[in-house]
Every structure is written in structure tokens, then in C-alpha cells.
Short mmCIF file of C-alpha atoms in Angstrom, two decimals:
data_model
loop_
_atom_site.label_atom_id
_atom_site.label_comp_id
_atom_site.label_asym_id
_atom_site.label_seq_id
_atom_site.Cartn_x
_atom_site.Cartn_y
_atom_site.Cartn_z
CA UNK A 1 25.26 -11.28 21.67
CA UNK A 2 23.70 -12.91 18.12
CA UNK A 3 20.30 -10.96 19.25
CA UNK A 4 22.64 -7.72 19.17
CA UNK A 5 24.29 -8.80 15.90
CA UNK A 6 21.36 -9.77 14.03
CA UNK A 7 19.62 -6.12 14.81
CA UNK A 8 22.92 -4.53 13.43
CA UNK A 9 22.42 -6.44 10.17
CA UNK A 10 18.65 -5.23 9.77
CA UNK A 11 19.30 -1.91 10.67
CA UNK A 12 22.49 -2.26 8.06
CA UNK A 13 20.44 -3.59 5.91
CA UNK A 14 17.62 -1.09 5.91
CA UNK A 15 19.70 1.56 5.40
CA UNK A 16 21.42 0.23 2.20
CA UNK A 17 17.69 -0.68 1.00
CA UNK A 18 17.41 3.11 1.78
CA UNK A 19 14.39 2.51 4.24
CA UNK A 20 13.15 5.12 6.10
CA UNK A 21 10.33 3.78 7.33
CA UNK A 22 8.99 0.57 8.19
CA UNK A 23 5.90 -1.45 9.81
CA UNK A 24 4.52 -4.84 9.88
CA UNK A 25 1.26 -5.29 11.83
CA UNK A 26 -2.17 -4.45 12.75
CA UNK A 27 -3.21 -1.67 10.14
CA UNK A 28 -5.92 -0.19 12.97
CA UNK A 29 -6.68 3.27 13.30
CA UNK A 30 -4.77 4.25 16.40
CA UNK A 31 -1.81 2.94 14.76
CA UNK A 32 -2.59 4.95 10.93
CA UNK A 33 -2.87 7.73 13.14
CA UNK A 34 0.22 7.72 14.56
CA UNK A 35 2.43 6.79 11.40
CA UNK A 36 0.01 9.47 8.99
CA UNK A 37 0.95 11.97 11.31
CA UNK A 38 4.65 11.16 11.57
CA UNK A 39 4.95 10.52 7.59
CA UNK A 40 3.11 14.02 6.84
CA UNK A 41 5.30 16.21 9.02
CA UNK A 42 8.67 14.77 9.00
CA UNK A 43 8.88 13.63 4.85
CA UNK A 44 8.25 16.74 3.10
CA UNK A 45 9.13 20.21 3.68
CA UNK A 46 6.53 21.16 1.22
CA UNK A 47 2.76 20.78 2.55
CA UNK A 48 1.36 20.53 -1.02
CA UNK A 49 3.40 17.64 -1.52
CA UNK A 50 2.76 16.03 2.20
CA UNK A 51 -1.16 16.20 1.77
CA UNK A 52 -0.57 13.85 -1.63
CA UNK A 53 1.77 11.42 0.27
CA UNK A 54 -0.63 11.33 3.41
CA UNK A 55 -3.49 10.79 0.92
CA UNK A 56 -1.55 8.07 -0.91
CA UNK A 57 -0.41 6.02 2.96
CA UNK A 58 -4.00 6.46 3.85
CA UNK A 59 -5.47 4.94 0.79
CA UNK A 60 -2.90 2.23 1.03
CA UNK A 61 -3.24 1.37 4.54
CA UNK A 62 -7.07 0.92 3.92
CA UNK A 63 -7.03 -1.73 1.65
CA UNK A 64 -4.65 -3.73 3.80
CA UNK A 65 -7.06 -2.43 6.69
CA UNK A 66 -9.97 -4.20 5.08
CA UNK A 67 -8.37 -6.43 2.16
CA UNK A 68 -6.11 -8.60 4.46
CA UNK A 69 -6.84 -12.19 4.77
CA UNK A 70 -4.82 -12.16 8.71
CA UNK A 71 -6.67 -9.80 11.15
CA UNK A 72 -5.45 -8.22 14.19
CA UNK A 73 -5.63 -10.26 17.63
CA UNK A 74 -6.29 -7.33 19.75
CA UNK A 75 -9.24 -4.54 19.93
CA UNK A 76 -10.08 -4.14 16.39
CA UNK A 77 -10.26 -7.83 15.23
CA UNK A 78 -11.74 -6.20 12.11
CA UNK A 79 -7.84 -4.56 11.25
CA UNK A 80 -6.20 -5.88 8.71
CA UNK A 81 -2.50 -6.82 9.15
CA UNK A 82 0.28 -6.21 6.89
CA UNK A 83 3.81 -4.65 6.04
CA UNK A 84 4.19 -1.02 5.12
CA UNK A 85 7.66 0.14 3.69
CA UNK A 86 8.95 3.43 2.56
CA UNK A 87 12.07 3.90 1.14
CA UNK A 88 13.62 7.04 -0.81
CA UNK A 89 15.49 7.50 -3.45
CA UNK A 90 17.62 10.81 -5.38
CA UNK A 91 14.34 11.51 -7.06
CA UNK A 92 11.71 9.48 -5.87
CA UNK A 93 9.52 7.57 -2.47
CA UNK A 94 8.64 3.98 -2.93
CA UNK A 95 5.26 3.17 -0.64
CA UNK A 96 5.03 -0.45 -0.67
CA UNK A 97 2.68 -2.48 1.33
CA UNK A 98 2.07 -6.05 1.53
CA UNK A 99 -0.34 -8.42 2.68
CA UNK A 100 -2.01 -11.93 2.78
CA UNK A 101 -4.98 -12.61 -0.11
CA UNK A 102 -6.71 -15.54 -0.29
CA UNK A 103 -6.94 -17.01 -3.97
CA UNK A 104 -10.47 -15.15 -4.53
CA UNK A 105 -9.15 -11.69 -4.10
CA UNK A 106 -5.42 -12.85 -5.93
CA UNK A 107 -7.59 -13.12 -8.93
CA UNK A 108 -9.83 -9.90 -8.68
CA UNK A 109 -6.70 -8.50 -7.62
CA UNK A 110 -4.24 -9.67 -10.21
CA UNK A 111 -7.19 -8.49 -12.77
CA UNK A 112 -8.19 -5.07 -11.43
CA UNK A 113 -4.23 -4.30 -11.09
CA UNK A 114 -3.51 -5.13 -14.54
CA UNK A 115 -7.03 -2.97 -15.87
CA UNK A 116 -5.43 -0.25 -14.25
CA UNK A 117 -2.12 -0.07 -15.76
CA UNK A 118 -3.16 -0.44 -19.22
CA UNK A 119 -5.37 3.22 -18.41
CA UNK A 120 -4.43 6.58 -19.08
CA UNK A 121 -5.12 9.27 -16.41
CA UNK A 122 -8.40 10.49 -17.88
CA UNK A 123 -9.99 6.41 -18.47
CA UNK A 124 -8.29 6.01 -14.82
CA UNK A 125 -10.76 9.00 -13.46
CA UNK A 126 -13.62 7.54 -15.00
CA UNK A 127 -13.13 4.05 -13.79
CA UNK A 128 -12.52 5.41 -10.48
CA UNK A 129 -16.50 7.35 -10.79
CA UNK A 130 -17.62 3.85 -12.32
CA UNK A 131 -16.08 2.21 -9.40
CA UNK A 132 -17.60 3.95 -6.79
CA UNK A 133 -21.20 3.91 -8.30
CA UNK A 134 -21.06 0.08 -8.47
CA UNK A 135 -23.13 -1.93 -5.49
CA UNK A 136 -21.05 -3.63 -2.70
CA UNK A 137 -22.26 -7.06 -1.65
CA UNK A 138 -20.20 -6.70 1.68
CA UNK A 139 -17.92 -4.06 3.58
CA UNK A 140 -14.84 -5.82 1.93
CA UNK A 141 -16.34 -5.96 -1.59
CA UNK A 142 -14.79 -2.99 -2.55
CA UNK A 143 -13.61 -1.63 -6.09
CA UNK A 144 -10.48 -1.05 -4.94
CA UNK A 145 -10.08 2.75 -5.08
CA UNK A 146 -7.24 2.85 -3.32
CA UNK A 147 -4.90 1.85 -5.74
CA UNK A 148 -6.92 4.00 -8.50
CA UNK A 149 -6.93 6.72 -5.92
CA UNK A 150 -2.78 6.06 -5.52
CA UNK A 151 -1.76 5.52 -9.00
CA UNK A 152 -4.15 9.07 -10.23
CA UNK A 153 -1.95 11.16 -7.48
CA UNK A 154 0.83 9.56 -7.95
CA UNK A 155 1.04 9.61 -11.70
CA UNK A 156 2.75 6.45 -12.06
CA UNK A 157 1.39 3.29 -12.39
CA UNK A 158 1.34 0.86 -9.57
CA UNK A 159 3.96 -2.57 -9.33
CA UNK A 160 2.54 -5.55 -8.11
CA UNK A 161 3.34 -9.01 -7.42
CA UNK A 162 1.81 -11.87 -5.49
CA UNK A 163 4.10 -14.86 -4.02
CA UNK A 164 2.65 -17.70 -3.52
CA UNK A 165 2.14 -19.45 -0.13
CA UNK A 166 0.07 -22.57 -0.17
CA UNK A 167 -2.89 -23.15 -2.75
CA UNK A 168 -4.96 -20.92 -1.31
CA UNK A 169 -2.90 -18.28 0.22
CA UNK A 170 -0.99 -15.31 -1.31
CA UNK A 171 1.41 -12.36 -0.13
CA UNK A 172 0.32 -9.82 -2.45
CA UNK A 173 2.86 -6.73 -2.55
CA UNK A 174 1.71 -3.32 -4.01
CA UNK A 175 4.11 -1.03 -4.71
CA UNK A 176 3.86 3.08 -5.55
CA UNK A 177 6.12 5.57 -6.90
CA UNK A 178 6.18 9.24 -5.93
CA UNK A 179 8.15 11.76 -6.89
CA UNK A 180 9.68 14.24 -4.28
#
């Protein structure tokens, strides 16, 4: 009966955080698949609008795809594994992901987040071309376009905040705003 209980309080809960979707686990392609195609048709009635939010989950869901410090267990061992959250508001969808860093990328992180909210839209675009030009010393060693990529089509900056787990371990949660 407390099993039954419990799920009625996260559902409850949920829906007063206005959730309407959630995930926490293996961010590997069968699985971004399945939730891009579900988010794209069943969020918007307007396709213009749907291509922007698909864009926006995928670039999300790849940096927790190849940023996260805890990979998947099963076929792709190379999947990241995180926490995806939607939630909607009057106005407004918040996209917010979340996933474990190790201290390296908390401070590249914590550094190229705050770089990109002090830009306007046109120094963001640039950034974004210098980004990409720049050499990667691994497949993970990446500039981080998805979050330039997010914030540009979203046209908000992005919220971010990293809680601390041990000294080298951190939950780092991104967060995106886009308007319906």
C-alpha cells in the first residue's frame, strides 16, 4: 500500500510542478528517438515551432549523451545518463536536464555558461562559428554548442547550477526557456 501511496504523491507532485514530461536515464539513441518523436508531435500544434523545440531536446540530450560523467550499463556504454524534465507554463516550456560532471568539466562548464550569458545574439553566433572551428583533443572535448545552439533558438539565456556531491563530483542542471 506505501508503494501505491508514494506514486500518488509523485504523480501529485508532478503535476503541481506542471511536468509534462519526464526521464532519468541512459541518454542513447534508441531512447532520443523515441522521446524526439513523442515531444515533436504531441507539444506543439504549430510545426515551425516543434522543429525549434526538437532542435533544442536534441542539442540538450547530446551533451548529457557525451558530457555525463555516469554512462549507461547496457549496449551503448558510451551513453551518457541523466534527467530530462519538461514542464509548461501560461506562456512558456522549461527544458531542463541534469547530469553528473566531474570537477574538470564543473569548471569549463561553470566558465563557458557564464561567457554565454553575458553575449548578445549576434557575439553568441560568432562564438558559436569560433567554437566549431576550434580543434578537439577527444570526442568529449567539445565547445559545447549545444547550449549556444539552445540559448540562439531559444532567445533566452540559459540557467544553470551545479550541486555539489563529493570533491570531485557535481550534478550540474541546465535549464532553457521557450516560449510557446
Amino acid at each position: 500500500m506505501a508503494l501505491v501511496e508514494n506514486g500518488r504523491d509523485i504523480f501529485e507532485s508532478m503535476f503541481d510542478n506542471k511536468v509534462v514530461i519526464s526521464y532519468i536515464g541512459p541518454f542513447d539513441g534508441q531512447i532520443l528517438s523515441l522521446l524526439a518523436s513523442n515531444i515533436e508531435d504531441s507539444l506543439w500544434g504549430d510545426p515551425k515551432r516543434g522543429k525549434k523545440f526538437f532542435k533544442i531536446f536534441i542539442e540538450l540530450s547530446q551533451n548529457i549523451y557525451l558530457y555525463s560523467k555516469e554512462k549507461a550499463h547496457g549496449l551503448d556504454k558510451s551513453a551518457g545518463v541523466g534527467l530530462m524534465l519538461i514542464k509548461e507554463f501560461d506562456e512558456h516550456f522549461q527544458f531542463i536536464t541534469g547530469n553528473l560532471v566531474g570537477k574538470k568539466d564543473y569548471l569549463k562548464l561553470t566558465e563557458k555558461c557564464d561567457l554565454i550569458m553575458s553575449k548578445t545574439k549576434e557575439e553568441l553566433r560568432e562564438f558559436k562559428r569560433q567554437q566549431r572551428s576550434m580543434p578537439r583533443e577527444s570526442e568529449t572535448d567539445g565547445g559545447n554548442i549545444g547550449i549556444i545552439q539552445s540559448t540562439l533558438l531559444s532567445g533566452y539565456p540559459p540557467s544553470y547550477t551545479f550541486h555539489k556531491i563529493d570533491d570531485d563530483n557535481y550534478f550540474y542542471i541546465l535549464s532553457i526557456r521557450i516560449d510557446k
